[in-house]
Amino acid sequence: MRPWQTLALKLAREPAVLVRVETLQGSGPREVGAWMAVTASEVVNTIGGGQLEFDAIAKARAALAAGRVMEARQRFALGPSLGQCCGGVVWLGFEWLDARSIAGLAERLGDQSGWRPIALFGGGHVGRAIVDLLARLPVRVHWIDSREGVFPETLPDNVRAEQSEPVQGAVPTLAAGSQVLIMSFSHAEDLDIVAACLKRQREARDLPSIGLIGSKSKWATFRHRLEARGFSPAELAHVTCPIGIPGIVGKQPEIVALSVVAQAMQTPTAPR
């Protein structure tokens, strides 16, 4: 469940104060737009910053006790007065929320427009573990498999599943800027997906990265076959295989997923 969904459930029972980072000068713990919601006894989400967040919660709870927000916008210097050394200045907005606010929460707090798109080919054990991690991150996932009945009945709200046969037929429909992760149930499918992605990259140059699960020997075989299909060494250099951060040891799906997702979040989103 996303933070805004958790907040919606709480607002059905009690009011809250929304605290949002509106302006940031210099260094700060979170970006503009970061938010938390404070009820009389709980906090949903975070604006970070230790003492900054502690003081903001106290001000929000004072507003709840008074039945209204007294000061809608407040300045916090991240210096000695807060016991911090970030050196920046944060302006926080404070807003009263109640059951009447539920209808607009998805649009206001669930916006995915700035999230990086990730295309994941493969609904196996590693694919599922990757989706479990990505469900908590600011990404939009297009999850693709050629088989029917592979995907779970319930998906995170940032994940869209598609059954595509042939599986590489989905490549032209990927969002521009997608980071591609390939781990289908067969090497033959993997090869066709990689080829389709390289063809799209050749024509549009809008896929920042193409990652293929496997080994060095698998990639050596794929490289020869892709060269036979007419792809140049420069084009093949756009593929990362094996994927994952070196040094994270273990073949359990959850460990592989951790390594792959961490590498994906390190990858620049601008296409090469």
One Martini backbone bead per residue (centre of mass of N, CA, C, O) as a GRO file, in nm:
protein
  272
    1MET     BB    1   0.095   0.037   0.024
    2ARG     BB    2   0.066   0.356  -0.018
    3PRO     BB    3   0.085   0.638   0.161
    4TRP     BB    4  -0.180   0.769   0.049
    5GLN     BB    5  -0.356   0.522   0.124
    6THR     BB    6  -0.307   0.525   0.425
    7LEU     BB    7  -0.416   0.810   0.464
    8ALA     BB    8  -0.704   0.763   0.366
    9LEU     BB    9  -0.783   0.570   0.596
   10LYS     BB   10  -0.734   0.776   0.828
   11LEU     BB   11  -0.930   1.008   0.728
   12ALA     BB   12  -1.192   0.840   0.785
   13ARG     BB   13  -1.134   0.886   1.117
   14GLU     BB   14  -0.921   1.137   1.094
   15PRO     BB   15  -0.735   1.397   1.115
   16ALA     BB   16  -0.477   1.594   0.940
   17VAL     BB   17  -0.138   1.705   0.876
   18LEU     BB   18   0.018   1.847   0.609
   19VAL     BB   19   0.368   1.806   0.525
   20ARG     BB   20   0.563   2.019   0.305
   21VAL     BB   21   0.807   2.065   0.070
   22GLU     BB   22   0.843   2.381  -0.095
   23THR     BB   23   1.139   2.489  -0.011
   24LEU     BB   24   1.496   2.494  -0.120
   25GLN     BB   25   1.804   2.596   0.038
   26GLY     BB   26   2.036   2.410  -0.038
   27SER     BB   27   2.074   2.180   0.200
   28GLY     BB   28   1.871   1.876   0.234
   29PRO     BB   29   1.694   1.585   0.322
   30ARG     BB   30   1.475   1.675   0.103
   31GLU     BB   31   1.269   1.723  -0.147
   32VAL     BB   32   1.063   1.878  -0.330
   33GLY     BB   33   0.742   1.735  -0.218
   34ALA     BB   34   0.787   1.622   0.031
   35TRP     BB   35   0.601   1.413   0.277
   36MET     BB   36   0.373   1.437   0.561
   37ALA     BB   37   0.140   1.286   0.798
   38VAL     BB   38  -0.043   1.407   1.089
   39THR     BB   39  -0.160   1.270   1.371
   40ALA     BB   40  -0.225   1.223   1.700
   41SER     BB   41  -0.047   0.918   1.673
   42GLU     BB   42   0.063   0.949   1.369
   43VAL     BB   43   0.290   0.877   1.084
   44VAL     BB   44   0.306   0.956   0.735
   45ASN     BB   45   0.585   0.940   0.628
   46THR     BB   46   0.861   1.170   0.506
   47ILE     BB   47   1.107   1.457   0.547
   48GLY     BB   48   1.320   1.433   0.734
   49GLY     BB   49   1.590   1.551   0.959
   50GLY     BB   50   1.495   1.480   1.241
   51GLN     BB   51   1.443   1.762   1.403
   52LEU     BB   52   1.269   1.874   1.184
   53GLU     BB   53   1.049   1.658   1.206
   54PHE     BB   54   0.990   1.687   1.504
   55ASP     BB   55   0.892   1.986   1.489
   56ALA     BB   56   0.671   1.942   1.275
   57ILE     BB   57   0.501   1.749   1.443
   58ALA     BB   58   0.444   1.941   1.675
   59LYS     BB   59   0.297   2.158   1.503
   60ALA     BB   60   0.078   1.968   1.395
   61ARG     BB   61  -0.039   1.887   1.677
   62ALA     BB   62  -0.117   2.170   1.759
   63ALA     BB   63  -0.324   2.206   1.531
   64LEU     BB   64  -0.506   1.971   1.611
   65ALA     BB   65  -0.573   2.078   1.897
   66ALA     BB   66  -0.695   2.356   1.770
   67GLY     BB   67  -0.845   2.286   1.478
   68ARG     BB   68  -0.597   2.437   1.323
   69VAL     BB   69  -0.403   2.621   1.105
   70MET     BB   70  -0.200   2.889   1.180
   71GLU     BB   71   0.064   2.822   0.988
   72ALA     BB   72   0.120   2.744   0.650
   73ARG     BB   73   0.424   2.876   0.662
   74GLN     BB   74   0.764   2.760   0.734
   75ARG     BB   75   1.085   2.828   0.865
   76PHE     BB   76   1.399   2.627   0.834
   77ALA     BB   77   1.709   2.615   0.981
   78LEU     BB   78   1.995   2.397   0.918
   79GLY     BB   79   2.122   2.432   1.223
   80PRO     BB   80   2.197   2.469   1.553
   81SER     BB   81   1.891   2.498   1.643
   82LEU     BB   82   1.856   2.182   1.523
   83GLY     BB   83   2.123   2.013   1.533
   84GLN     BB   84   2.246   2.096   1.242
   85CYS     BB   85   2.465   2.079   0.917
   86CYS     BB   86   2.351   2.138   0.626
   87GLY     BB   87   2.286   2.474   0.567
   88GLY     BB   88   1.996   2.506   0.505
   89VAL     BB   89   1.661   2.591   0.375
   90VAL     BB   90   1.324   2.530   0.490
   91TRP     BB   91   0.995   2.517   0.351
   92LEU     BB   92   0.690   2.457   0.518
   93GLY     BB   93   0.381   2.307   0.468
   94PHE     BB   94   0.049   2.351   0.618
   95GLU     BB   95  -0.234   2.113   0.617
   96TRP     BB   96  -0.560   2.045   0.633
   97LEU     BB   97  -0.710   1.718   0.692
   98ASP     BB   98  -0.986   1.515   0.574
   99ALA     BB   99  -1.238   1.336   0.439
  100ARG     BB  100  -1.260   1.556   0.201
  101SER     BB  101  -0.951   1.484   0.090
  102ILE     BB  102  -0.947   1.198  -0.044
  103ALA     BB  103  -1.017   1.234  -0.351
  104GLY     BB  104  -0.719   1.399  -0.415
  105LEU     BB  105  -0.464   1.224  -0.331
  106ALA     BB  106  -0.359   1.080  -0.584
  107GLU     BB  107  -0.290   1.345  -0.739
  108ARG     BB  108  -0.111   1.486  -0.512
  109LEU     BB  109   0.063   1.210  -0.384
  110GLY     BB  110   0.064   0.990  -0.652
  111ASP     BB  111   0.260   1.105  -0.844
  112GLN     BB  112   0.446   0.964  -1.150
  113SER     BB  113   0.584   1.164  -1.358
  114GLY     BB  114   0.898   1.154  -1.225
  115TRP     BB  115   0.929   0.859  -1.275
  116ARG     BB  116   1.101   0.589  -1.351
  117PRO     BB  117   1.118   0.369  -1.614
  118ILE     BB  118   1.046   0.009  -1.606
  119ALA     BB  119   1.137  -0.286  -1.789
  120LEU     BB  120   1.006  -0.617  -1.725
  121PHE     BB  121   1.126  -0.938  -1.826
  122GLY     BB  122   0.967  -1.152  -1.622
  123GLY     BB  123   0.770  -1.383  -1.391
  124GLY     BB  124   0.955  -1.495  -1.197
  125HIS     BB  125   1.122  -1.504  -0.907
  126VAL     BB  126   1.296  -1.254  -0.964
  127GLY     BB  127   1.077  -1.070  -1.076
  128ARG     BB  128   0.908  -1.065  -0.816
  129ALA     BB  129   1.131  -0.951  -0.631
  130ILE     BB  130   1.163  -0.689  -0.788
  131VAL     BB  131   0.873  -0.584  -0.755
  132ASP     BB  132   0.877  -0.568  -0.448
  133LEU     BB  133   1.087  -0.336  -0.450
  134LEU     BB  134   0.961  -0.132  -0.662
  135ALA     BB  135   0.696  -0.072  -0.498
  136ARG     BB  136   0.883   0.140  -0.303
  137LEU     BB  137   0.949   0.311  -0.559
  138PRO     BB  138   1.013   0.581  -0.796
  139VAL     BB  139   0.843   0.386  -1.017
  140ARG     BB  140   0.758   0.253  -1.345
  141VAL     BB  141   0.610  -0.062  -1.425
  142HIS     BB  142   0.671  -0.288  -1.700
  143TRP     BB  143   0.529  -0.611  -1.705
  144ILE     BB  144   0.659  -0.897  -1.891
  145ASP     BB  145   0.494  -1.186  -2.054
  146SER     BB  146   0.408  -1.477  -2.248
  147ARG     BB  147   0.248  -1.590  -2.017
  148GLU     BB  148  -0.012  -1.726  -1.859
  149GLY     BB  149  -0.067  -1.681  -1.516
  150VAL     BB  150   0.192  -1.527  -1.378
  151PHE     BB  151   0.054  -1.306  -1.240
  152PRO     BB  152  -0.060  -1.151  -0.992
  153GLU     BB  153  -0.364  -1.036  -0.896
  154THR     BB  154  -0.199  -0.827  -0.725
  155LEU     BB  155  -0.085  -0.495  -0.778
  156PRO     BB  156   0.092  -0.246  -0.771
  157ASP     BB  157   0.032   0.091  -0.858
  158ASN     BB  158   0.333   0.091  -1.028
  159VAL     BB  159   0.212  -0.165  -1.190
  160ARG     BB  160   0.222  -0.313  -1.524
  161ALA     BB  161   0.072  -0.583  -1.687
  162GLU     BB  162   0.186  -0.806  -1.968
  163GLN     BB  163   0.070  -1.019  -2.219
  164SER     BB  164   0.316  -1.131  -2.467
  165GLU     BB  165   0.267  -1.267  -2.812
  166PRO     BB  166   0.535  -1.195  -2.853
  167VAL     BB  167   0.740  -1.056  -2.623
  168GLN     BB  168   0.893  -0.847  -2.821
  169GLY     BB  169   0.626  -0.686  -2.901
  170ALA     BB  170   0.656  -0.474  -2.651
  171VAL     BB  171   0.894  -0.281  -2.713
  172PRO     BB  172   0.751  -0.042  -2.878
  173THR     BB  173   0.566   0.031  -2.602
  174LEU     BB  174   0.769   0.156  -2.447
  175ALA     BB  175   0.875   0.388  -2.258
  176ALA     BB  176   1.045   0.649  -2.270
  177GLY     BB  177   1.338   0.576  -2.079
  178SER     BB  178   1.365   0.283  -2.037
  179GLN     BB  179   1.461   0.038  -1.820
  180VAL     BB  180   1.596  -0.277  -1.902
  181LEU     BB  181   1.482  -0.606  -1.791
  182ILE     BB  182   1.612  -0.943  -1.855
  183MET     BB  183   1.414  -1.260  -1.745
  184SER     BB  184   1.319  -1.501  -1.883
  185PHE     BB  185   1.246  -1.852  -1.932
  186SER     BB  186   1.428  -1.803  -2.201
  187HIS     BB  187   1.689  -1.762  -2.418
  188ALA     BB  188   1.530  -1.706  -2.674
  189GLU     BB  189   1.373  -1.467  -2.562
  190ASP     BB  190   1.605  -1.295  -2.469
  191LEU     BB  191   1.728  -1.253  -2.750
  192ASP     BB  192   1.478  -1.112  -2.880
  193ILE     BB  193   1.466  -0.876  -2.683
  194VAL     BB  194   1.744  -0.760  -2.726
  195ALA     BB  195   1.711  -0.709  -3.030
  196ALA     BB  196   1.467  -0.517  -3.004
  197CYS     BB  197   1.613  -0.306  -2.829
  198LEU     BB  198   1.845  -0.243  -3.027
  199LYS     BB  199   1.664  -0.146  -3.254
  200ARG     BB  200   1.538   0.086  -3.098
  201GLN     BB  201   1.803   0.227  -3.025
  202ARG     BB  202   1.889   0.281  -3.318
  203GLU     BB  203   1.625   0.458  -3.386
  204ALA     BB  204   1.576   0.630  -3.088
  205ARG     BB  205   1.755   0.652  -2.831
  206ASP     BB  206   1.545   0.566  -2.548
  207LEU     BB  207   1.744   0.353  -2.386
  208PRO     BB  208   1.949   0.370  -2.121
  209SER     BB  209   1.906   0.048  -2.060
  210ILE     BB  210   2.033  -0.303  -2.096
  211GLY     BB  211   1.943  -0.587  -1.907
  212LEU     BB  212   2.100  -0.915  -1.846
  213ILE     BB  213   2.057  -1.213  -1.735
  214GLY     BB  214   2.356  -1.396  -1.622
  215SER     BB  215   2.652  -1.471  -1.795
  216LYS     BB  216   2.943  -1.457  -1.963
  217SER     BB  217   2.873  -1.699  -2.147
  218LYS     BB  218   2.600  -1.603  -2.239
  219TRP     BB  219   2.701  -1.337  -2.368
  220ALA     BB  220   2.892  -1.463  -2.574
  221THR     BB  221   2.670  -1.604  -2.731
  222PHE     BB  222   2.493  -1.357  -2.789
  223ARG     BB  223   2.698  -1.186  -2.936
  224HIS     BB  224   2.728  -1.367  -3.183
  225ARG     BB  225   2.423  -1.363  -3.264
  226LEU     BB  226   2.401  -1.050  -3.289
  227GLU     BB  227   2.615  -1.011  -3.502
  228ALA     BB  228   2.458  -1.190  -3.711
  229ARG     BB  229   2.218  -0.959  -3.702
  230GLY     BB  230   2.399  -0.667  -3.724
  231PHE     BB  231   2.545  -0.590  -3.465
  232SER     BB  232   2.749  -0.382  -3.314
  233PRO     BB  233   2.976  -0.325  -3.073
  234ALA     BB  234   2.850  -0.055  -2.983
  235GLU     BB  235   2.566  -0.170  -2.940
  236LEU     BB  236   2.644  -0.404  -2.740
  237ALA     BB  237   2.753  -0.205  -2.513
  238HIS     BB  238   2.449  -0.143  -2.404
  239VAL     BB  239   2.484  -0.414  -2.267
  240THR     BB  240   2.418  -0.578  -1.953
  241CYS     BB  241   2.633  -0.867  -1.878
  242PRO     BB  242   2.576  -0.912  -1.600
  243ILE     BB  243   2.357  -0.825  -1.363
  244GLY     BB  244   2.457  -0.630  -1.108
  245ILE     BB  245   2.631  -0.594  -0.820
  246PRO     BB  246   2.929  -0.636  -0.733
  247GLY     BB  247   2.956  -0.842  -0.425
  248ILE     BB  248   2.675  -0.963  -0.430
  249VAL     BB  249   2.607  -1.256  -0.265
  250GLY     BB  250   2.389  -1.468  -0.430
  251LYS     BB  251   2.091  -1.669  -0.566
  252GLN     BB  252   1.868  -1.555  -0.442
  253PRO     BB  253   1.612  -1.370  -0.547
  254GLU     BB  254   1.646  -1.137  -0.335
  255ILE     BB  255   1.947  -1.081  -0.390
  256VAL     BB  256   1.933  -1.030  -0.689
  257ALA     BB  257   1.728  -0.801  -0.672
  258LEU     BB  258   1.896  -0.605  -0.506
  259SER     BB  259   2.126  -0.576  -0.713
  260VAL     BB  260   1.954  -0.482  -0.958
  261VAL     BB  261   1.810  -0.236  -0.833
  262ALA     BB  262   2.058  -0.078  -0.746
  263GLN     BB  263   2.170  -0.047  -1.032
  264ALA     BB  264   1.924   0.096  -1.157
  265MET     BB  265   1.943   0.350  -0.958
  266GLN     BB  266   2.236   0.433  -1.079
  267THR     BB  267   2.118   0.484  -1.350
  268PRO     BB  268   2.090   0.688  -1.585
  269THR     BB  269   1.803   0.826  -1.758
  270ALA     BB  270   1.960   0.910  -1.992
  271PRO     BB  271   2.004   0.854  -2.299
  272ARG     BB  272   2.270   0.717  -2.524
   0.00000   0.00000   0.00000
